[in-house]
PDB file of C-alpha atoms in Angstrom:
ATOM      1  CA  MET A  15     -96.351 219.544 195.807  1.00 48.00           C
ATOM      2  CA  THR A  16     -99.015 218.269 193.445  1.00 58.00           C
ATOM      3  CA  THR A  17     -98.511 218.260 189.702  1.00 71.00           C
ATOM      4  CA  PRO A  18    -101.281 218.827 187.121  1.00 69.00           C
ATOM      5  CA  MET A  19    -101.104 215.141 186.195  1.00 75.00           C
ATOM      6  CA  SER A  20    -101.521 213.945 189.778  1.00 81.00           C
ATOM      7  CA  THR A  21    -104.399 216.396 190.244  1.00 82.00           C
ATOM      8  CA  MET A  22    -106.084 215.025 187.124  1.00 84.00           C
ATOM      9  CA  LYS A  23    -105.673 211.455 188.388  1.00 87.00           C
ATOM     10  CA  TRP A  24    -107.184 212.425 191.714  1.00 85.00           C
ATOM     11  CA  LEU A  25    -110.111 214.151 190.025  1.00 87.00           C
ATOM     12  CA  ILE A  26    -110.804 211.111 187.829  1.00 90.00           C
ATOM     13  CA  ARG A  27    -110.713 208.885 190.909  1.00 89.00           C
ATOM     14  CA  ARG A  28    -113.196 211.219 192.529  1.00 87.00           C
ATOM     15  CA  GLU A  29    -115.542 210.787 189.549  1.00 88.00           C
ATOM     16  CA  LEU A  30    -115.205 207.015 189.786  1.00 90.00           C
ATOM     17  CA  TRP A  31    -115.886 207.038 193.526  1.00 88.00           C
ATOM     18  CA  GLU A  32    -118.972 209.184 193.133  1.00 88.00           C
ATOM     19  CA  HIS A  33    -120.360 207.338 190.092  1.00 90.00           C
ATOM     20  CA  LYS A  34    -119.132 203.771 190.520  1.00 89.00           C
ATOM     21  CA  GLY A  35    -122.732 202.590 190.451  1.00 89.00           C
ATOM     22  CA  ALA A  36    -123.127 203.879 186.887  1.00 90.00           C
ATOM     23  CA  PHE A  37    -119.654 203.073 185.592  1.00 92.00           C
ATOM     24  CA  PHE A  38    -119.129 199.673 187.220  1.00 92.00           C
ATOM     25  CA  TRP A  39    -122.169 198.197 188.914  1.00 93.00           C
ATOM     26  CA  ALA A  40    -124.598 198.876 186.056  1.00 93.00           C
ATOM     27  CA  PRO A  41    -122.513 197.102 183.371  1.00 93.00           C
ATOM     28  CA  LEU A  42    -121.575 194.386 185.870  1.00 94.00           C
ATOM     29  CA  ALA A  43    -125.252 193.747 186.561  1.00 94.00           C
ATOM     30  CA  VAL A  44    -126.019 193.545 182.843  1.00 94.00           C
ATOM     31  CA  ALA A  45    -123.018 191.248 182.307  1.00 94.00           C
ATOM     32  CA  ALA A  46    -124.190 188.980 185.148  1.00 94.00           C
ATOM     33  CA  VAL A  47    -127.664 188.789 183.606  1.00 94.00           C
ATOM     34  CA  LEU A  48    -126.149 187.893 180.232  1.00 92.00           C
ATOM     35  CA  VAL A  49    -124.019 185.144 181.761  1.00 92.00           C
ATOM     36  CA  LEU A  50    -127.002 183.738 183.656  1.00 92.00           C
ATOM     37  CA  LEU A  51    -129.377 183.915 180.681  1.00 90.00           C
ATOM     38  CA  PHE A  52    -127.105 182.744 177.880  1.00 88.00           C
ATOM     39  CA  GLY A  53    -124.777 180.522 179.886  1.00 86.00           C
ATOM     40  CA  GLY A  54    -127.547 179.032 181.991  1.00 85.00           C
ATOM     41  CA  GLY A  55    -129.803 178.622 178.966  1.00 82.00           C
ATOM     42  CA  PHE A  56    -127.066 176.869 177.014  1.00 79.00           C
ATOM     43  CA  LEU A  57    -126.301 174.483 179.868  1.00 79.00           C
ATOM     44  CA  TYR A  58    -129.995 173.746 180.331  1.00 75.00           C
ATOM     45  CA  ALA A  59    -130.357 173.028 176.601  1.00 73.00           C
ATOM     46  CA  ILE A  60    -127.446 170.599 176.757  1.00 71.00           C
ATOM     47  CA  ILE A  61    -128.809 168.788 179.803  1.00 71.00           C
ATOM     48  CA  ALA A  62    -132.436 168.729 178.684  1.00 69.00           C
ATOM     49  CA  ASN A  63    -131.815 167.688 175.069  1.00 66.00           C
ATOM     50  CA  PRO A  64    -129.848 164.477 174.586  1.00 58.00           C
ATOM     51  CA  SER A  65    -129.882 164.922 170.788  1.00 56.00           C
ATOM     52  CA  PHE A  66    -128.049 168.184 170.430  1.00 55.00           C
ATOM     53  CA  HIS A  67    -128.078 169.787 166.965  1.00 56.00           C
ATOM     54  CA  VAL A  68    -126.220 172.655 165.379  1.00 55.00           C
ATOM     55  CA  GLN A  69    -126.547 174.854 162.293  1.00 55.00           C
ATOM     56  CA  VAL A  70    -123.910 177.127 160.788  1.00 51.00           C
ATOM     57  CA  SER A  71    -124.433 179.888 158.205  1.00 52.00           C
ATOM     58  CA  GLY A  72    -127.802 178.513 157.184  1.00 52.00           C
ATOM     59  CA  GLU A  73    -126.372 175.154 156.171  1.00 51.00           C
ATOM     60  CA  GLN A  74    -128.122 171.880 156.804  1.00 46.00           C
ATOM     61  CA  VAL A  75    -128.663 171.006 160.465  1.00 44.00           C
ATOM     62  CA  MET A  76    -126.567 168.003 161.455  1.00 47.00           C
ATOM     63  CA  THR A  77    -126.217 165.978 164.605  1.00 48.00           C
ATOM     64  CA  VAL A  78    -123.035 166.448 166.583  1.00 48.00           C
ATOM     65  CA  ASN A  79    -121.763 163.008 165.754  1.00 50.00           C
ATOM     66  CA  GLY A  80    -122.048 163.785 162.062  1.00 50.00           C
ATOM     67  CA  LEU A  81    -120.117 167.049 161.929  1.00 62.00           C
ATOM     68  CA  PRO A  82    -117.402 166.877 159.285  1.00 70.00           C
ATOM     69  CA  PRO A  83    -113.980 168.444 159.939  1.00 72.00           C
ATOM     70  CA  ALA A  84    -114.734 171.365 157.611  1.00 75.00           C
ATOM     71  CA  MET A  85    -117.864 172.227 159.580  1.00 76.00           C
ATOM     72  CA  LEU A  86    -115.933 171.880 162.842  1.00 77.00           C
ATOM     73  CA  ALA A  87    -113.284 174.311 161.588  1.00 79.00           C
ATOM     74  CA  LYS A  88    -115.981 176.738 160.494  1.00 82.00           C
ATOM     75  CA  LEU A  89    -117.586 176.602 163.929  1.00 83.00           C
ATOM     76  CA  ALA A  90    -114.235 177.194 165.627  1.00 84.00           C
ATOM     77  CA  ALA A  91    -113.488 180.195 163.376  1.00 85.00           C
ATOM     78  CA  ALA A  92    -116.898 181.719 164.063  1.00 85.00           C
ATOM     79  CA  ALA A  93    -116.548 181.224 167.821  1.00 86.00           C
ATOM     80  CA  ALA A  94    -113.001 182.618 167.906  1.00 86.00           C
ATOM     81  CA  SER A  95    -113.862 185.787 165.988  1.00 85.00           C
ATOM     82  CA  SER A  96    -117.368 186.497 167.255  1.00 87.00           C
ATOM     83  CA  TYR A  97    -117.456 185.562 170.939  1.00 89.00           C
ATOM     84  CA  LEU A  98    -117.434 189.233 171.990  1.00 90.00           C
ATOM     85  CA  VAL A  99    -120.688 189.913 170.130  1.00 90.00           C
ATOM     86  CA  ILE A 100    -122.763 188.193 172.787  1.00 87.00           C
ATOM     87  CA  THR A 101    -122.097 191.045 175.228  1.00 86.00           C
ATOM     88  CA  ALA A 102    -123.364 193.689 172.795  1.00 89.00           C
ATOM     89  CA  PRO A 103    -126.163 194.711 175.235  1.00 90.00           C
ATOM     90  CA  LEU A 104    -123.436 196.153 177.474  1.00 90.00           C
ATOM     91  CA  PHE A 105    -122.727 198.735 174.808  1.00 92.00           C
ATOM     92  CA  PHE A 106    -126.330 199.878 174.916  1.00 92.00           C
ATOM     93  CA  VAL A 107    -125.863 200.637 178.604  1.00 94.00           C
ATOM     94  CA  LEU A 108    -122.719 202.702 177.958  1.00 94.00           C
ATOM     95  CA  PRO A 109    -124.369 205.585 176.035  1.00 95.00           C
ATOM     96  CA  VAL A 110    -127.135 205.884 178.636  1.00 95.00           C
ATOM     97  CA  VAL A 111    -124.579 206.084 181.450  1.00 95.00           C
ATOM     98  CA  VAL A 112    -122.344 208.575 179.616  1.00 96.00           C
ATOM     99  CA  PHE A 113    -125.280 210.731 178.486  1.00 96.00           C
ATOM    100  CA  PHE A 114    -126.817 211.219 181.923  1.00 95.00           C
ATOM    101  CA  TYR A 115    -123.428 211.488 183.631  1.00 95.00           C
ATOM    102  CA  CYS A 116    -122.364 214.380 181.374  1.00 94.00           C
ATOM    103  CA  MET A 117    -125.747 216.030 181.666  1.00 93.00           C
ATOM    104  CA  ALA A 118    -125.467 216.179 185.468  1.00 90.00           C
ATOM    105  CA  ALA A 119    -121.670 216.478 185.791  1.00 88.00           C
ATOM    106  CA  LEU A 120    -121.449 220.246 186.317  1.00 85.00           C
ATOM    107  CA  TYR A 121    -125.058 221.010 187.181  1.00 84.00           C
ATOM    108  CA  ASP A 122    -125.087 218.854 190.334  1.00 77.00           C
ATOM    109  CA  ASP A 123    -122.090 220.707 191.781  1.00 75.00           C
ATOM    110  CA  ARG A 124    -124.020 223.964 191.503  1.00 74.00           C
ATOM    111  CA  ARG A 125    -127.334 222.520 192.645  1.00 69.00           C
ATOM    112  CA  ASP A 126    -125.996 221.214 195.964  1.00 62.00           C
ATOM    113  CA  ARG A 127    -123.459 224.102 196.182  1.00 61.00           C
ATOM    114  CA  SER A 128    -120.545 221.722 196.526  1.00 58.00           C
ATOM    115  CA  ILE A 129    -118.953 223.851 193.821  1.00 59.00           C
ATOM    116  CA  LEU A 130    -117.947 226.262 196.610  1.00 56.00           C
ATOM    117  CA  PHE A 131    -115.918 223.508 198.241  1.00 53.00           C
ATOM    118  CA  TRP A 132    -114.284 222.362 195.001  1.00 56.00           C
ATOM    119  CA  LYS A 133    -113.411 225.927 194.018  1.00 59.00           C
ATOM    120  CA  SER A 134    -111.647 226.368 197.351  1.00 57.00           C
ATOM    121  CA  LEU A 135    -109.217 223.554 196.480  1.00 62.00           C
ATOM    122  CA  PRO A 136    -106.012 224.100 194.473  1.00 59.00           C
ATOM    123  CA  MET A 137    -107.437 222.940 191.156  1.00 69.00           C
ATOM    124  CA  SER A 138    -108.517 224.869 188.119  1.00 79.00           C
ATOM    125  CA  ASP A 139    -111.867 224.858 186.377  1.00 81.00           C
ATOM    126  CA  ALA A 140    -110.149 223.424 183.316  1.00 86.00           C
ATOM    127  CA  GLN A 141    -108.879 220.442 185.294  1.00 87.00           C
ATOM    128  CA  THR A 142    -112.306 219.820 186.807  1.00 88.00           C
ATOM    129  CA  VAL A 143    -114.178 219.939 183.501  1.00 91.00           C
ATOM    130  CA  LEU A 144    -111.516 217.991 181.609  1.00 93.00           C
ATOM    131  CA  SER A 145    -111.543 215.258 184.262  1.00 92.00           C
ATOM    132  CA  LYS A 146    -115.263 214.800 183.646  1.00 94.00           C
ATOM    133  CA  ALA A 147    -114.748 214.754 179.878  1.00 95.00           C
ATOM    134  CA  VAL A 148    -111.943 212.177 180.173  1.00 95.00           C
ATOM    135  CA  THR A 149    -114.100 210.047 182.463  1.00 95.00           C
ATOM    136  CA  ALA A 150    -116.940 210.068 179.946  1.00 95.00           C
ATOM    137  CA  LEU A 151    -114.828 209.630 176.817  1.00 96.00           C
ATOM    138  CA  LEU A 152    -112.165 207.210 178.042  1.00 95.00           C
ATOM    139  CA  VAL A 153    -112.726 205.709 181.484  1.00 95.00           C
ATOM    140  CA  ALA A 154    -116.364 204.699 181.052  1.00 95.00           C
ATOM    141  CA  PRO A 155    -115.805 202.951 177.682  1.00 96.00           C
ATOM    142  CA  LEU A 156    -112.691 201.189 178.984  1.00 95.00           C
ATOM    143  CA  ALA A 157    -114.604 199.888 182.012  1.00 95.00           C
ATOM    144  CA  THR A 158    -117.398 198.619 179.769  1.00 95.00           C
ATOM    145  CA  ILE A 159    -114.919 196.991 177.385  1.00 96.00           C
ATOM    146  CA  ALA A 160    -113.124 195.230 180.261  1.00 96.00           C
ATOM    147  CA  ILE A 161    -116.370 193.921 181.729  1.00 96.00           C
ATOM    148  CA  GLY A 162    -117.575 192.879 178.268  1.00 95.00           C
ATOM    149  CA  ILE A 163    -114.387 190.936 177.519  1.00 95.00           C
ATOM    150  CA  ALA A 164    -114.543 189.158 180.892  1.00 95.00           C
ATOM    151  CA  ALA A 165    -118.214 188.213 180.437  1.00 95.00           C
ATOM    152  CA  SER A 166    -117.573 187.046 176.867  1.00 95.00           C
ATOM    153  CA  LEU A 167    -114.726 184.805 177.989  1.00 94.00           C
ATOM    154  CA  ILE A 168    -116.911 183.264 180.692  1.00 94.00           C
ATOM    155  CA  LEU A 169    -119.669 182.552 178.168  1.00 93.00           C
ATOM    156  CA  LEU A 170    -117.152 181.188 175.670  1.00 93.00           C
ATOM    157  CA  VAL A 171    -115.727 178.799 178.277  1.00 92.00           C
ATOM    158  CA  ILE A 172    -119.242 177.619 179.129  1.00 90.00           C
ATOM    159  CA  GLY A 173    -119.988 177.102 175.447  1.00 88.00           C
ATOM    160  CA  LEU A 174    -116.743 175.264 174.731  1.00 88.00           C
ATOM    161  CA  LEU A 175    -117.083 172.958 177.736  1.00 87.00           C
ATOM    162  CA  GLY A 176    -120.743 172.298 176.961  1.00 83.00           C
ATOM    163  CA  GLY A 177    -119.903 171.525 173.341  1.00 80.00           C
ATOM    164  CA  ALA A 178    -117.083 169.203 174.392  1.00 80.00           C
ATOM    165  CA  ILE A 179    -119.501 167.279 176.608  1.00 78.00           C
ATOM    166  CA  LYS A 180    -121.762 166.769 173.592  1.00 73.00           C
ATOM    167  CA  GLY A 181    -118.962 165.710 171.292  1.00 74.00           C
ATOM    168  CA  ILE A 182    -118.087 169.042 169.658  1.00 78.00           C
ATOM    169  CA  ASN A 183    -114.607 169.697 170.993  1.00 82.00           C
ATOM    170  CA  LEU A 184    -113.716 173.181 169.789  1.00 84.00           C
ATOM    171  CA  ILE A 185    -111.347 174.030 172.633  1.00 87.00           C
ATOM    172  CA  ALA A 186    -108.092 173.373 170.773  1.00 87.00           C
ATOM    173  CA  PRO A 187    -109.212 174.882 167.415  1.00 88.00           C
ATOM    174  CA  VAL A 188    -110.488 178.037 169.111  1.00 90.00           C
ATOM    175  CA  LEU A 189    -107.328 178.487 171.185  1.00 91.00           C
ATOM    176  CA  ALA A 190    -105.218 177.930 168.063  1.00 90.00           C
ATOM    177  CA  ASN A 191    -107.130 180.592 166.121  1.00 90.00           C
ATOM    178  CA  ILE A 192    -105.376 183.966 166.087  1.00 92.00           C
ATOM    179  CA  ASP A 193    -108.721 185.786 166.035  1.00 90.00           C
ATOM    180  CA  PHE A 194    -109.421 184.563 169.569  1.00 92.00           C
ATOM    181  CA  TYR A 195    -106.547 186.714 170.852  1.00 93.00           C
ATOM    182  CA  LEU A 196    -107.017 189.597 168.438  1.00 93.00           C
ATOM    183  CA  ALA A 197    -110.753 190.091 169.050  1.00 92.00           C
ATOM    184  CA  PRO A 198    -110.192 192.131 172.267  1.00 94.00           C
ATOM    185  CA  VAL A 199    -107.504 194.154 170.459  1.00 94.00           C
ATOM    186  CA  TYR A 200    -109.937 194.919 167.644  1.00 93.00           C
ATOM    187  CA  LEU A 201    -112.554 195.991 170.174  1.00 93.00           C
ATOM    188  CA  ILE A 202    -110.154 198.342 171.977  1.00 95.00           C
ATOM    189  CA  SER A 203    -109.040 199.723 168.603  1.00 94.00           C
ATOM    190  CA  PHE A 204    -112.511 201.225 168.152  1.00 95.00           C
ATOM    191  CA  LEU A 205    -111.944 203.449 171.204  1.00 95.00           C
ATOM    192  CA  PRO A 206    -110.244 206.399 169.410  1.00 95.00           C
ATOM    193  CA  LEU A 207    -113.070 206.379 166.883  1.00 95.00           C
ATOM    194  CA  TYR A 208    -115.646 206.335 169.673  1.00 96.00           C
ATOM    195  CA  ILE A 209    -113.937 209.301 171.351  1.00 96.00           C
ATOM    196  CA  LEU A 210    -114.005 211.378 168.167  1.00 96.00           C
ATOM    197  CA  TRP A 211    -117.652 210.620 167.463  1.00 96.00           C
ATOM    198  CA  SER A 212    -118.629 211.218 171.101  1.00 96.00           C
ATOM    199  CA  LEU A 213    -116.942 214.606 171.442  1.00 97.00           C
ATOM    200  CA  PRO A 214    -119.902 216.653 170.097  1.00 97.00           C
ATOM    201  CA  THR A 215    -122.370 215.007 172.474  1.00 97.00           C
ATOM    202  CA  VAL A 216    -120.081 215.152 175.505  1.00 97.00           C
ATOM    203  CA  GLY A 217    -119.178 218.772 174.757  1.00 96.00           C
ATOM    204  CA  TRP A 218    -122.818 219.792 174.301  1.00 96.00           C
ATOM    205  CA  LEU A 219    -123.984 218.073 177.491  1.00 96.00           C
ATOM    206  CA  LEU A 220    -121.159 219.543 179.574  1.00 95.00           C
ATOM    207  CA  LEU A 221    -121.889 222.988 178.148  1.00 95.00           C
ATOM    208  CA  VAL A 222    -125.583 222.727 179.036  1.00 94.00           C
ATOM    209  CA  SER A 223    -124.727 221.228 182.425  1.00 92.00           C
ATOM    210  CA  SER A 224    -122.499 224.215 183.209  1.00 89.00           C
ATOM    211  CA  TRP A 225    -125.097 226.756 182.067  1.00 88.00           C
ATOM    212  CA  ALA A 226    -128.622 225.536 182.890  1.00 86.00           C
ATOM    213  CA  LYS A 227    -130.086 226.586 186.232  1.00 84.00           C
ATOM    214  CA  SER A 228    -132.744 223.864 186.133  1.00 83.00           C
ATOM    215  CA  ARG A 229    -134.355 221.283 183.846  1.00 88.00           C
ATOM    216  CA  VAL A 230    -131.068 220.267 182.274  1.00 91.00           C
ATOM    217  CA  PHE A 231    -132.637 217.404 180.315  1.00 92.00           C
ATOM    218  CA  LEU A 232    -135.159 219.714 178.661  1.00 92.00           C
ATOM    219  CA  TRP A 233    -132.419 222.113 177.616  1.00 93.00           C
ATOM    220  CA  ALA A 234    -130.007 219.398 176.483  1.00 94.00           C
ATOM    221  CA  VAL A 235    -132.502 217.313 174.520  1.00 94.00           C
ATOM    222  CA  GLY A 236    -135.405 219.665 173.968  1.00 93.00           C
ATOM    223  CA  ALA A 237    -133.464 222.592 172.509  1.00 93.00           C
ATOM    224  CA  PRO A 238    -132.011 220.670 169.511  1.00 93.00           C
ATOM    225  CA  LEU A 239    -135.298 218.868 168.873  1.00 94.00           C
ATOM    226  CA  VAL A 240    -137.337 222.064 169.070  1.00 93.00           C
ATOM    227  CA  ALA A 241    -134.886 223.774 166.712  1.00 92.00           C
ATOM    228  CA  LEU A 242    -135.271 220.853 164.315  1.00 92.00           C
ATOM    229  CA  ALA A 243    -139.069 221.030 164.547  1.00 93.00           C
ATOM    230  CA  ILE A 244    -139.081 224.795 163.908  1.00 92.00           C
ATOM    231  CA  LEU A 245    -136.800 224.413 160.894  1.00 90.00           C
ATOM    232  CA  ALA A 246    -138.973 221.587 159.574  1.00 89.00           C
ATOM    233  CA  TRP A 247    -142.055 223.820 159.897  1.00 88.00           C
ATOM    234  CA  PHE A 248    -140.379 226.743 158.107  1.00 87.00           C
ATOM    235  CA  ASP A 249    -139.105 224.310 155.475  1.00 83.00           C
ATOM    236  CA  PHE A 250    -142.650 223.097 154.947  1.00 84.00           C
ATOM    237  CA  LEU A 251    -143.954 226.656 154.614  1.00 82.00           C
ATOM    238  CA  ALA A 252    -141.086 227.691 152.314  1.00 80.00           C
ATOM    239  CA  GLY A 253    -141.641 224.664 150.120  1.00 74.00           C
ATOM    240  CA  ARG A 254    -145.392 225.171 150.100  1.00 74.00           C
ATOM    241  CA  PHE A 255    -145.465 228.849 149.212  1.00 75.00           C
ATOM    242  CA  ALA A 256    -142.028 229.698 147.805  1.00 70.00           C
ATOM    243  CA  GLY A 257    -140.882 226.399 146.339  1.00 68.00           C
ATOM    244  CA  VAL A 258    -137.533 226.404 148.172  1.00 70.00           C
ATOM    245  CA  SER A 259    -135.997 223.916 150.623  1.00 71.00           C
ATOM    246  CA  MET A 260    -133.918 224.602 153.722  1.00 73.00           C
ATOM    247  CA  ASN A 261    -132.306 221.123 153.750  1.00 78.00           C
ATOM    248  CA  VAL A 262    -133.687 220.179 157.158  1.00 85.00           C
ATOM    249  CA  LYS A 263    -132.457 216.614 156.692  1.00 86.00           C
ATOM    250  CA  TRP A 264    -128.851 217.845 156.761  1.00 86.00           C
ATOM    251  CA  PHE A 265    -129.499 219.771 159.984  1.00 88.00           C
ATOM    252  CA  GLY A 266    -131.066 216.704 161.572  1.00 90.00           C
ATOM    253  CA  GLU A 267    -128.274 214.332 160.556  1.00 87.00           C
ATOM    254  CA  GLU A 268    -125.232 216.582 160.907  1.00 89.00           C
ATOM    255  CA  ILE A 269    -126.229 218.703 163.900  1.00 91.00           C
ATOM    256  CA  VAL A 270    -128.996 217.139 165.985  1.00 93.00           C
ATOM    257  CA  ALA A 271    -127.910 213.518 165.530  1.00 92.00           C
ATOM    258  CA  ARG A 272    -124.246 214.272 166.245  1.00 93.00           C
ATOM    259  CA  VAL A 273    -125.144 216.354 169.301  1.00 94.00           C
ATOM    260  CA  LEU A 274    -127.548 213.828 170.843  1.00 95.00           C
ATOM    261  CA  LEU A 275    -126.467 210.408 169.543  1.00 93.00           C
ATOM    262  CA  GLY A 276    -122.683 210.634 169.319  1.00 93.00           C
ATOM    263  CA  VAL A 277    -122.117 208.517 172.444  1.00 95.00           C
ATOM    264  CA  PHE A 278    -123.794 205.475 170.886  1.00 94.00           C
ATOM    265  CA  PRO A 279    -121.078 202.964 169.882  1.00 93.00           C
ATOM    266  CA  GLY A 280    -121.190 202.117 166.197  1.00 89.00           C
ATOM    267  CA  ILE A 281    -123.079 205.249 165.156  1.00 90.00           C
ATOM    268  CA  TRP A 282    -120.411 205.711 162.487  1.00 90.00           C
ATOM    269  CA  PHE A 283    -121.767 202.666 160.611  1.00 86.00           C
ATOM    270  CA  GLY A 284    -124.542 204.969 159.451  1.00 82.00           C
ATOM    271  CA  GLU A 285    -121.904 206.574 157.214  1.00 79.00           C
ATOM    272  CA  VAL A 286    -121.014 203.323 155.415  1.00 72.00           C
ATOM    273  CA  ASN A 287    -122.830 200.881 153.157  1.00 61.00           C
ATOM    274  CA  GLY A 288    -124.103 198.384 155.715  1.00 56.00           C
ATOM    275  CA  ALA A 289    -125.460 195.922 153.160  1.00 52.00           C
ATOM    276  CA  ALA A 290    -122.146 195.746 151.291  1.00 50.00           C
ATOM    277  CA  LEU A 291    -120.268 195.377 154.572  1.00 55.00           C
ATOM    278  CA  ALA A 292    -122.494 192.468 155.664  1.00 55.00           C
ATOM    279  CA  GLN A 293    -121.903 190.673 152.367  1.00 53.00           C
ATOM    280  CA  GLN A 294    -118.138 190.856 152.850  1.00 54.00           C
ATOM    281  CA  GLN A 295    -118.270 189.138 156.225  1.00 56.00           C
ATOM    282  CA  GLN A 296    -117.299 185.483 156.163  1.00 52.00           C
ATOM    283  CA  ALA A 297    -117.792 183.006 159.021  1.00 50.00           C
ATOM    284  CA  GLY A 298    -117.762 185.139 162.139  1.00 58.00           C
ATOM    285  CA  LEU A 299    -116.748 188.788 162.208  1.00 69.00           C
ATOM    286  CA  ASP A 300    -113.917 190.166 160.126  1.00 76.00           C
ATOM    287  CA  GLY A 301    -112.202 192.493 162.612  1.00 76.00           C
ATOM    288  CA  PRO A 302    -109.759 194.165 160.185  1.00 83.00           C
ATOM    289  CA  LEU A 303    -112.565 194.780 157.685  1.00 86.00           C
ATOM    290  CA  LEU A 304    -114.796 196.352 160.345  1.00 87.00           C
ATOM    291  CA  LEU A 305    -111.920 198.507 161.595  1.00 89.00           C
ATOM    292  CA  GLY A 306    -110.933 199.620 158.107  1.00 88.00           C
ATOM    293  CA  THR A 307    -114.517 200.455 157.185  1.00 88.00           C
ATOM    294  CA  SER A 308    -115.064 202.309 160.466  1.00 90.00           C
ATOM    295  CA  TYR A 309    -111.903 204.389 160.240  1.00 92.00           C
ATOM    296  CA  SER A 310    -112.698 205.254 156.640  1.00 90.00           C
ATOM    297  CA  THR A 311    -115.428 207.536 158.043  1.00 90.00           C
ATOM    298  CA  LEU A 312    -112.639 209.810 159.283  1.00 92.00           C
ATOM    299  CA  LEU A 313    -112.047 210.806 155.675  1.00 91.00           C
ATOM    300  CA  THR A 314    -115.235 212.870 155.800  1.00 90.00           C
ATOM    301  CA  PRO A 315    -114.719 216.424 157.081  1.00 92.00           C
ATOM    302  CA  GLY A 316    -117.968 216.341 159.078  1.00 91.00           C
ATOM    303  CA  VAL A 317    -116.412 214.076 161.711  1.00 93.00           C
ATOM    304  CA  TRP A 318    -113.523 216.459 162.345  1.00 95.00           C
ATOM    305  CA  ILE A 319    -115.705 219.556 162.282  1.00 95.00           C
ATOM    306  CA  ALA A 320    -118.050 217.970 164.821  1.00 95.00           C
ATOM    307  CA  ALA A 321    -115.113 216.906 167.013  1.00 96.00           C
ATOM    308  CA  ALA A 322    -113.691 220.437 166.887  1.00 97.00           C
ATOM    309  CA  ALA A 323    -117.105 221.801 167.827  1.00 96.00           C
ATOM    310  CA  GLY A 324    -117.181 219.356 170.752  1.00 96.00           C
ATOM    311  CA  CYS A 325    -113.806 220.613 171.961  1.00 96.00           C
ATOM    312  CA  ALA A 326    -115.029 224.200 171.616  1.00 97.00           C
ATOM    313  CA  MET A 327    -118.095 223.387 173.711  1.00 96.00           C
ATOM    314  CA  ILE A 328    -115.918 221.781 176.395  1.00 96.00           C
ATOM    315  CA  TYR A 329    -113.881 224.986 176.449  1.00 95.00           C
ATOM    316  CA  GLY A 330    -117.139 226.906 176.756  1.00 94.00           C
ATOM    317  CA  ALA A 331    -118.111 224.737 179.727  1.00 93.00           C
ATOM    318  CA  ILE A 332    -114.781 225.604 181.381  1.00 91.00           C
ATOM    319  CA  ARG A 333    -115.365 229.317 180.868  1.00 89.00           C
ATOM    320  CA  LEU A 334    -118.925 229.121 182.141  1.00 87.00           C
ATOM    321  CA  ARG A 335    -117.883 227.272 185.275  1.00 81.00           C
ATOM    322  CA  ARG A 336    -115.638 230.177 186.235  1.00 72.00           C
ATOM    323  CA  TRP A 337    -118.601 232.437 186.902  1.00 69.00           C
ATOM    324  CA  ARG A 338    -121.800 230.337 186.753  1.00 57.00           C
ATOM    325  CA  ASP A 339    -121.884 229.942 190.515  1.00 52.00           C
ATOM    326  CA  GLU A 340    -125.133 229.472 192.397  1.00 44.00           C
ATOM    327  CA  GLY A 341    -123.413 230.359 195.671  1.00 43.00           C
TER     328      GLY A 341
END
């Protein structure tokens, strides 16, 4: 006898089997390119340039043999806290994967009529839709984070060994720095925030995917943009002839942006003072400061309203799947 939990696990595995190219191979390919470009480029620079130089925080460039202990400690602190940043391109792949996965998640089942097979199995529409939402909101980011951490560690090892060959031995200072071990924890700690900010986009795309008979992309992307354009036109006319404003900027930022851009990691930094945050950063990245600043965005009601709307749209996708059957 299968339990709801075991059914959900099986459904998530099914999503991973069917989309492993997007969830695993795509980020792995990007990670491999990063390792080859940055790691290979660093090794080539070491081999090709006997007089290796370094510069930290805009300070005077010094030869490796002339690095004072204070500069060495500063380098070690920056490397220990910031080594994950080099795999940032991976997190530009994640929103593309999640966006197109959600957009096709329910539509493809109806297009190829495999929905008839899945509906014949002992699983509910709620379990099917929720498995796709969990895959997009949790599994895909976790896979990207794991691949990013692994690639970052490989690049860090290459950098530390290359530096040691040239006389900058940062291996012991980096390993002794607590930020080296906490950096992955800080990165994973952003996941709940990412889920909350992604809910409106994932909910909207699943809703459109369960409803649209064709041209899902046009409905998913075009409908909000056309609505924004129409409101902007009416706002222009109202301002021109009646002297009133419809606050189109609010609609664009709070509705369209949240619906279409929520799956982009770090979108919440648009809610904080980026210049002030950058000034507070010392050598490397201050993980607790970034986390505290990021989670402070949850104090605004717009985040929770948008997340609730995302959940409502996921529920709508479940209801639609019960009767939106092309068979």
